[in-house]
Coordinates of C-alpha atoms and ligand atoms in Angstrom, one line a residue:
M1 CA 109.8 105.2 111.1
F2 CA 109.4 101.2 111.0
R3 CA 106.2 100.5 113.6
R4 CA 107.7 97.8 115.9
Y5 CA 105.4 95.6 117.7
L6 CA 106.4 94.2 120.9
S7 CA 109.2 91.6 121.7
T8 CA 107.7 89.2 123.6
T9 CA 105.0 89.0 121.1
A10 CA 108.3 86.7 119.1
P11 CA 109.2 84.4 121.2
K12 CA 110.3 82.2 118.2
F13 CA 113.3 84.7 117.1
Q14 CA 114.3 86.3 119.7
N15 CA 117.8 84.7 117.8
G16 CA 117.8 87.5 115.2
A17 CA 120.7 88.4 114.4
S18 CA 121.9 85.1 113.6
L19 CA 118.9 84.6 111.2
K20 CA 119.9 87.6 109.1
K21 CA 123.3 85.7 108.7
I22 CA 121.5 82.4 107.2
L23 CA 119.0 84.8 105.3
Q24 CA 121.8 86.7 103.9
K25 CA 123.5 83.7 103.1
D26 CA 120.8 81.6 101.0
E27 CA 119.7 84.6 99.6
A28 CA 122.9 83.6 96.8
F29 CA 121.2 80.4 95.7
Q30 CA 117.4 81.5 94.4
V31 CA 117.0 82.0 90.6
T32 CA 117.2 86.1 89.5
T33 CA 113.4 86.3 89.0
Y34 CA 111.9 88.2 91.7
A35 CA 112.8 91.8 92.9
R36 CA 112.5 92.0 96.6
P37 CA 113.0 94.7 99.4
A38 CA 116.6 94.3 101.4
N39 CA 115.3 93.7 104.8
L40 CA 112.2 92.5 104.5
C41 CA 111.6 88.8 105.5
I42 CA 107.9 87.4 106.7
T43 CA 108.5 84.9 109.8
R44 CA 104.6 84.6 110.4
G45 CA 101.4 86.0 109.8
K46 CA 97.7 87.2 111.7
N47 CA 94.8 87.7 109.8
A48 CA 95.6 90.9 107.8
K49 CA 98.8 91.5 109.7
L50 CA 102.5 90.2 108.9
Y51 CA 105.6 90.1 110.5
D52 CA 109.4 90.4 110.5
D53 CA 110.7 88.8 113.6
V54 CA 114.3 89.4 111.6
N55 CA 114.3 92.6 111.5
G56 CA 111.5 93.1 114.2
H57 CA 108.9 95.6 112.5
E58 CA 104.8 94.5 111.8
Y59 CA 102.6 95.9 108.7
I60 CA 99.9 96.0 108.3
D61 CA 99.0 93.7 104.8
F62 CA 96.9 94.9 101.9
T63 CA 98.2 92.1 99.5
A64 CA 96.9 89.1 101.2
G65 CA 99.8 87.0 99.3
I66 CA 98.1 88.9 96.3
A67 CA 94.5 88.0 97.2
V68 CA 95.2 84.8 98.2
T69 CA 95.1 85.0 102.0
A70 CA 90.9 86.0 101.4
L71 CA 90.2 84.2 105.1
G72 CA 93.6 86.1 106.8
H73 CA 96.7 85.0 107.6
S74 CA 97.7 81.8 110.0
N75 CA 93.5 81.1 109.8
P76 CA 93.4 78.7 113.1
E77 CA 90.9 76.5 111.2
V78 CA 93.1 76.0 108.2
S79 CA 96.0 75.2 110.5
R80 CA 93.4 72.4 112.3
I81 CA 91.7 71.2 108.7
L82 CA 95.4 70.8 107.9
G83 CA 97.2 69.3 111.3
E84 CA 94.1 66.7 111.3
Q85 CA 93.9 65.9 107.4
S86 CA 97.7 65.4 107.3
K87 CA 97.6 62.9 109.8
R88 CA 95.2 61.0 108.0
L89 CA 96.1 61.1 104.2
I90 CA 98.6 64.2 102.6
H91 CA 98.6 62.4 98.8
S92 CA 97.6 59.2 96.8
S93 CA 97.7 60.9 92.6
N94 CA 94.8 60.7 90.8
L95 CA 95.2 57.3 89.9
Y96 CA 92.7 56.6 92.7
Y97 CA 89.7 58.0 94.4
T98 CA 89.1 59.8 97.7
A99 CA 86.8 61.5 99.9
E100 CA 88.3 64.9 100.1
S101 CA 88.7 65.5 95.8
L102 CA 85.1 64.4 95.5
E103 CA 83.7 65.9 98.0
L104 CA 85.2 69.4 96.6
S105 CA 84.8 68.9 93.7
A106 CA 80.9 68.1 94.5
K107 CA 80.8 70.9 96.6
I108 CA 82.5 73.7 93.4
I109 CA 80.0 72.7 91.5
E110 CA 77.1 72.8 94.2
K111 CA 78.2 75.9 95.5
T112 CA 78.6 77.4 92.7
K113 CA 75.0 77.5 91.0
Q114 CA 73.5 78.4 95.4
F115 CA 75.5 81.4 94.5
G116 CA 74.7 82.8 90.8
G117 CA 77.6 81.8 89.4
Q118 CA 77.9 79.4 86.1
H119 CA 74.1 78.2 86.3
D120 CA 75.4 74.9 83.9
A121 CA 78.7 74.3 86.3
S122 CA 79.2 70.5 85.6
K123 CA 83.0 69.6 86.2
V124 CA 85.8 70.5 87.4
F125 CA 89.4 69.3 87.3
L126 CA 91.8 70.1 90.1
C127 CA 95.3 71.4 89.8
N128 CA 98.0 73.2 92.1
S129 CA 98.3 76.9 90.6
G130 CA 96.5 79.1 88.8
T131 CA 98.6 79.0 86.0
E132 CA 98.0 74.9 85.5
A133 CA 94.1 76.2 85.8
N134 CA 94.3 78.5 82.6
E135 CA 96.5 76.0 80.6
A136 CA 93.6 73.0 81.8
A137 CA 91.1 76.0 80.4
L138 CA 93.2 76.7 77.6
K139 CA 93.7 73.1 76.4
F140 CA 90.3 72.0 77.0
A141 CA 88.8 74.7 74.6
K142 CA 91.1 73.7 71.9
K143 CA 90.1 70.0 71.7
H144 CA 86.7 71.6 71.7
G145 CA 87.2 73.5 68.9
I146 CA 89.6 70.9 67.2
M147 CA 86.9 68.3 67.2
I148 CA 84.9 70.3 64.9
N149 CA 87.4 71.8 63.0
P150 CA 91.0 70.6 63.1
K151 CA 91.8 74.6 62.5
K152 CA 89.7 75.3 65.1
Q153 CA 92.8 76.4 67.6
G154 CA 93.2 79.9 67.9
L155 CA 92.3 81.9 71.5
V156 CA 91.4 85.7 71.8
A157 CA 92.4 86.8 74.9
F158 CA 92.9 90.6 75.9
Q159 CA 95.1 93.8 76.0
N160 CA 96.5 93.9 80.6
S161 CA 95.2 90.3 80.5
F162 CA 97.0 88.3 83.1
H163 CA 96.6 84.5 82.9
G164 CA 99.8 83.2 84.1
R165 CA 103.5 82.2 83.5
T166 CA 103.8 78.7 82.1
M167 CA 103.5 78.5 77.9
G168 CA 100.2 78.7 77.4
A169 CA 98.8 81.1 79.8
L170 CA 101.6 83.4 78.8
S171 CA 100.8 82.6 75.5
V172 CA 97.5 84.8 76.1
T173 CA 99.2 87.4 79.0
W174 CA 99.2 90.8 77.4
N175 CA 102.4 92.6 79.1
A176 CA 104.3 92.4 76.1
K177 CA 108.0 92.1 78.6
Y178 CA 106.9 88.6 80.0
R179 CA 106.0 87.2 76.9
T180 CA 108.6 88.3 74.7
P181 CA 112.2 86.6 76.7
F182 CA 110.3 82.9 75.9
G183 CA 110.6 83.4 71.8
D184 CA 108.1 81.2 70.1
L185 CA 104.7 80.9 72.6
I186 CA 101.4 79.6 71.1
P187 CA 100.4 80.3 67.7
N188 CA 97.2 82.3 66.6
V189 CA 96.3 84.3 69.8
S190 CA 94.6 87.4 69.0
F191 CA 95.0 90.6 71.9
L192 CA 92.1 92.8 71.5
N193 CA 90.9 96.0 73.2
L194 CA 88.0 95.5 75.8
N195 CA 87.5 99.9 75.3
D196 CA 86.7 99.5 71.5
E197 CA 83.8 99.3 70.7
L198 CA 81.3 95.9 70.7
T199 CA 79.8 96.1 67.3
K200 CA 83.8 95.1 66.7
L201 CA 84.8 93.2 69.0
Q202 CA 82.4 91.0 68.3
S203 CA 82.9 91.4 64.1
F204 CA 86.0 90.3 64.6
I205 CA 85.4 87.0 66.6
K206 CA 82.6 86.0 63.6
D207 CA 84.9 86.8 60.5
K208 CA 87.2 84.0 62.2
K209 CA 84.7 81.8 64.0
N210 CA 86.4 78.7 62.1
D211 CA 89.9 79.3 63.8
I212 CA 88.9 80.2 67.2
A213 CA 88.3 77.5 69.4
G214 CA 88.3 80.0 73.0
L215 CA 88.1 83.4 74.3
I216 CA 89.3 84.0 77.6
V217 CA 88.7 87.0 80.0
E218 CA 89.5 88.3 83.7
P219 CA 86.1 89.1 84.9
V220 CA 87.7 92.3 86.8
Q221 CA 91.6 92.3 84.9
G222 CA 93.9 92.2 88.3
E223 CA 97.8 92.5 87.1
G224 CA 96.3 94.5 84.2
G225 CA 95.8 97.2 86.4
I226 CA 92.4 97.1 88.0
F227 CA 89.9 97.1 85.5
P228 CA 86.3 95.7 86.1
V229 CA 84.8 94.4 82.9
P230 CA 81.8 96.3 82.0
A231 CA 78.7 93.3 82.0
E232 CA 77.2 94.8 78.0
T233 CA 81.3 93.8 77.0
L234 CA 80.9 90.6 78.7
I235 CA 76.8 89.5 77.7
G236 CA 78.1 90.3 73.7
L237 CA 81.5 88.6 74.0
K238 CA 79.4 85.4 75.4
K239 CA 76.6 86.1 73.2
I240 CA 78.4 86.2 69.5
C241 CA 81.4 83.3 71.4
A242 CA 77.9 80.7 72.0
D243 CA 76.8 81.6 68.1
N244 CA 79.5 80.9 66.7
D245 CA 80.6 77.4 68.9
V246 CA 83.6 79.5 70.6
I247 CA 84.1 78.4 73.8
V248 CA 84.0 81.1 76.8
I249 CA 86.4 81.0 79.5
Y250 CA 86.7 83.6 82.6
D251 CA 89.9 83.7 84.4
E252 CA 88.8 84.1 88.1
I253 CA 92.1 83.2 89.7
Q254 CA 92.3 86.9 91.0
C255 CA 88.7 88.0 91.2
G256 CA 86.9 85.2 92.6
L257 CA 85.9 83.4 95.5
G258 CA 84.4 86.7 97.3
R259 CA 86.7 89.2 96.6
T260 CA 84.1 91.4 94.2
G261 CA 81.6 90.7 96.9
K262 CA 79.7 88.5 95.0
L263 CA 81.2 84.6 95.4
W264 CA 82.3 84.4 91.8
A265 CA 82.6 87.8 89.6
H266 CA 80.6 86.4 87.0
A267 CA 78.0 86.5 89.5
H268 CA 77.5 89.4 89.2
L269 CA 76.0 89.2 85.6
P270 CA 73.0 87.8 83.9
K271 CA 73.0 83.9 82.9
E272 CA 73.3 84.6 79.7
A273 CA 76.8 86.1 79.8
H274 CA 78.4 82.5 81.8
P275 CA 81.0 81.2 80.3
D276 CA 81.6 77.7 79.6
I277 CA 84.5 76.8 81.5
F278 CA 85.9 79.5 84.7
T279 CA 89.3 79.2 86.9
A280 CA 90.1 79.6 90.3
A281 CA 92.9 79.3 92.5
K282 CA 94.4 82.1 94.8
A283 CA 91.9 81.4 97.6
L284 CA 90.8 78.3 96.8
G285 CA 93.6 77.1 99.7
N286 CA 93.8 80.5 101.8
G287 CA 97.5 79.4 101.0
F288 CA 98.1 75.8 100.1
P289 CA 98.7 75.5 96.4
I290 CA 95.5 74.4 95.1
A291 CA 93.4 74.9 91.5
A292 CA 90.4 74.2 90.2
T293 CA 89.1 74.5 85.9
I294 CA 85.2 74.6 86.2
V295 CA 83.9 73.0 82.8
N296 CA 80.1 72.4 81.4
E297 CA 78.3 69.6 80.2
K298 CA 79.5 71.0 76.5
V299 CA 83.1 71.2 77.5
N300 CA 83.3 68.1 79.3
N301 CA 82.0 66.2 76.3
A302 CA 85.6 67.2 74.1
L303 CA 87.2 65.6 76.9
R304 CA 88.5 61.4 77.1
V305 CA 90.5 60.0 79.5
G306 CA 94.4 60.5 79.3
D307 CA 93.7 64.7 78.0
H308 CA 94.7 66.1 81.0
G309 CA 96.2 65.0 84.0
T310 CA 98.5 66.1 87.1
T311 CA 100.5 64.1 89.9
Y312 CA 99.4 67.0 93.1
G313 CA 96.3 67.8 91.5
G314 CA 93.4 67.8 93.9
N315 CA 95.8 65.9 96.9
P316 CA 94.0 65.7 99.8
L317 CA 95.6 68.7 102.3
G318 CA 94.6 71.2 99.3
C319 CA 90.8 69.3 99.3
A320 CA 90.7 69.7 103.0
V321 CA 91.1 73.3 103.3
S322 CA 89.6 74.2 100.5
K323 CA 86.1 72.2 101.7
Y324 CA 86.4 74.6 104.7
V325 CA 86.7 77.5 102.1
M326 CA 84.5 77.0 100.3
D327 CA 81.7 76.9 103.6
T328 CA 83.1 79.6 104.6
L329 CA 83.1 82.5 101.5
A330 CA 79.6 80.7 100.0
D331 CA 78.0 81.9 102.9
E332 CA 75.7 85.7 102.4
T333 CA 76.4 87.5 105.5
F334 CA 80.1 86.7 104.9
L335 CA 79.7 87.8 101.6
A336 CA 77.4 91.0 103.4
Q337 CA 80.1 91.7 105.6
V338 CA 83.0 92.0 102.3
N339 CA 80.7 94.5 100.8
K340 CA 80.0 96.8 103.8
K341 CA 83.9 96.3 104.8
A342 CA 84.8 97.2 101.0
E343 CA 82.1 100.1 100.7
F344 CA 84.0 101.6 103.9
F345 CA 87.5 101.1 102.3
Y346 CA 86.8 102.4 98.5
K347 CA 85.2 105.7 100.5
R348 CA 88.1 106.5 102.6
L349 CA 90.7 106.3 99.9
V350 CA 88.6 108.2 97.1
K351 CA 88.7 110.9 100.0
I352 CA 92.2 110.6 100.2
Q353 CA 92.2 110.6 96.2
Q354 CA 90.3 114.1 96.5
K355 CA 92.7 115.4 98.6
F356 CA 95.3 114.3 96.2
P357 CA 93.8 114.5 92.9
K358 CA 96.4 115.4 90.7
Q359 CA 98.4 112.4 92.0
I360 CA 95.7 110.2 92.1
K361 CA 93.8 110.1 88.8
Q362 CA 91.8 107.5 89.6
V363 CA 89.8 105.0 92.2
R364 CA 88.3 101.8 90.8
G365 CA 87.7 98.1 91.6
K366 CA 84.8 95.7 92.5
G367 CA 84.6 94.4 96.4
L368 CA 87.6 94.5 98.1
M369 CA 89.7 94.4 94.4
I370 CA 90.6 98.1 94.4
G371 CA 93.2 100.1 92.6
A372 CA 94.4 103.3 93.0
E373 CA 95.1 104.7 89.8
F374 CA 98.2 107.1 90.1
A375 CA 99.6 109.5 87.5
E376 CA 102.7 108.1 87.3
P377 CA 104.0 104.2 88.4
P378 CA 103.7 105.0 92.0
T379 CA 106.5 103.2 93.2
E380 CA 108.2 105.7 96.5
V381 CA 104.8 106.0 97.6
I382 CA 104.7 102.0 98.0
K383 CA 108.0 102.7 99.0
K384 CA 107.0 105.0 102.1
C385 CA 104.1 102.8 103.0
R386 CA 106.6 99.9 103.2
E387 CA 108.6 102.4 105.7
L388 CA 105.7 102.9 107.4
G389 CA 104.8 99.1 108.4
L390 CA 102.3 99.0 104.8
L391 CA 102.2 96.1 102.4
V392 CA 100.5 96.9 99.4
I393 CA 101.5 96.3 95.6
T394 CA 100.8 97.5 92.0
A395 CA 98.7 97.1 89.3
G396 CA 99.7 97.6 85.7
K397 CA 102.0 100.8 85.0
S398 CA 100.6 103.1 87.2
T399 CA 98.4 101.9 89.9
A400 CA 98.3 100.6 93.2
R401 CA 96.8 97.8 93.9
F402 CA 95.2 96.9 97.4
V403 CA 93.2 93.5 97.9
P404 CA 93.1 92.7 101.1
A405 CA 91.7 89.7 103.9
L406 CA 88.1 90.0 103.5
T407 CA 88.2 89.2 107.1
I408 CA 90.7 92.5 107.6
E409 CA 89.2 94.5 110.5
D410 CA 87.7 98.1 110.4
E411 CA 89.8 99.9 111.9
V412 CA 93.0 97.5 110.4
I413 CA 91.5 99.3 107.0
E414 CA 91.4 102.9 109.2
E415 CA 95.2 102.4 109.8
G416 CA 96.7 100.8 106.8
L417 CA 94.5 104.0 104.8
D418 CA 95.7 106.5 107.3
I419 CA 99.6 105.1 106.9
F420 CA 98.8 105.4 102.8
E421 CA 97.6 109.0 103.0
K422 CA 100.7 110.0 105.7
A423 CA 103.2 108.4 102.7
V424 CA 101.7 110.1 99.7
A425 CA 101.6 112.8 101.2
A426 CA 105.5 112.3 102.6
V427 CA 105.9 111.4 98.9
Y428 CA 104.5 114.9 96.7
A429 CA 105.4 116.6 100.1
Ligands
PLP501 C1 93.8 86.6 86.7 C2 95.0 86.0 87.1 N1 95.6 84.5 86.7 C3 96.2 84.1 86.4 C4 97.4 84.1 87.5 C5 98.2 83.2 87.8 O1 98.4 82.3 88.7 P1 99.3 81.6 89.7 O2 100.3 82.7 90.2 O3 99.0 81.3 90.7 O4 100.2 80.7 88.8 C6 97.1 85.1 88.3 C7 98.4 85.5 89.5 O5 98.7 86.3 89.5 C8 96.0 86.2 88.6 O6 96.3 87.0 88.7

C-alpha cells in the first residue's frame, strides 16, 4: 500500500488525471538513457519528503536527489535567495567579474581552511556539474605534468571509482559498462586496487613517475558501493605523489560538504594527506547546478589565461545559493547535528542487519553516507521500499545507499528505516 497524503496538501495538482496523460505522451520524447519506475512523477518536495501529486503518493526520501539536497527539498531560504538574485542578475558570463562569484570563491577558500580542509587551498574554478569539475581537475593536473615533461600525462584512478560521464571523467571511471560503449577515451589511465598493499600502489606510481600527471580518488567511494578509503592509504598515496610531482585530486562531489560529518571528507585526514586539487558539486547548490574545482598554488602556477572556461560557470544565481549553503554547512553546531543523526541512522540500520545477517552482509559508511551491502543485488528490496513509500538507491552491485538530506528529522529517519525493515522482511519472508 502506498502512503497517501491528504488531498488538501496538494492544491496545485488536483487535476492529476490529465497531467498523467500529458506525462505518458511526453515520455516518448526523451532519450533512452534512464530506466525510471512507471507511476512515479515527483511534483514537489519538503525537506526529506517528496510528493507525487500525479499519483497521489508521499515518499520519505533517503536519496536527496543523489546526495544533492543536503539542506532539504524546497529549502525556503534557497528559494528566497534564488528569487531575490533573479531580480538583480541571472547571468553575465565570465567575460566580467560579478560580486557573487568573487564572494563565493573567497568563501570556499576561507571556510575550507577554517574547517580543516586543504590547508593550502588557493584558487577556485567555478563550473556547473560534478563531471565538469573533474574535467577541469584532470586538465589542470595534465597541464602541470606536461609543463614538467611532455610525456607526464597519464592518470591513476581506482577500481570502484565514479567520476562522471563526460569523456575525461569517464576515462577515470571504473565501471566498464559506462566506458566501453564509447570506444577510445583518454589514453594512459591505470586503475589500481585500493585494497592492494600500500607499498605496491606506491611502487607503481614511483616507477611510472615520468608518465603520470595526476591521481584521482574519492575519499569515500560513492557510486562504486560506499567504501571509505582508509586514512593510511590516502596518507601514503599523497606522500608518494608529492615526492614524484604527481598531482593528487580528491573527488568530493558526493562525500563532501558535510556529508561525512565534516565540511570535507578530507578534513578527517592530517594535513600531509590533503590534496592538490579537490572537486565539489551536488550539495554546493542544494539542487541548483553549480560545481567547483579548488586548487593550490602549485596547480594554479601551471595555468594560463585561456586554458579552460565555461559560459555558465559561476553564474550569479548559483553563487548566491552556494554562499548560503557554505555558510550553513560550515558551522560546528550544524556538523555536530549531522554526526548525531548519522549515529542514530547507523545504529538502527545495524540492528536491521543483525535481524537479517544472511541477506545484509555489512553496514558501512561515514556520516550520512551509508551503505548496506546485500548478499545479492537489492533490486526487489528497493522496489518494495518504493511501494511502501520510501525512496532508496543502490551503489555498486549489491549495496543499498542512504544519503538523505543532512537536515532530515530524527522521526523521519526512524519512519524510513521502519519501512526499510518491512521491505527487507517482505522480500525475504
Ligand atoms: C563522486 C562523484 N564524482 C562525480 C560525479 C558526477 O557528477 P555529475 O553527475 O554532477 O556530473 C558524481 C555523481 O554521482 C559522483 O558521485
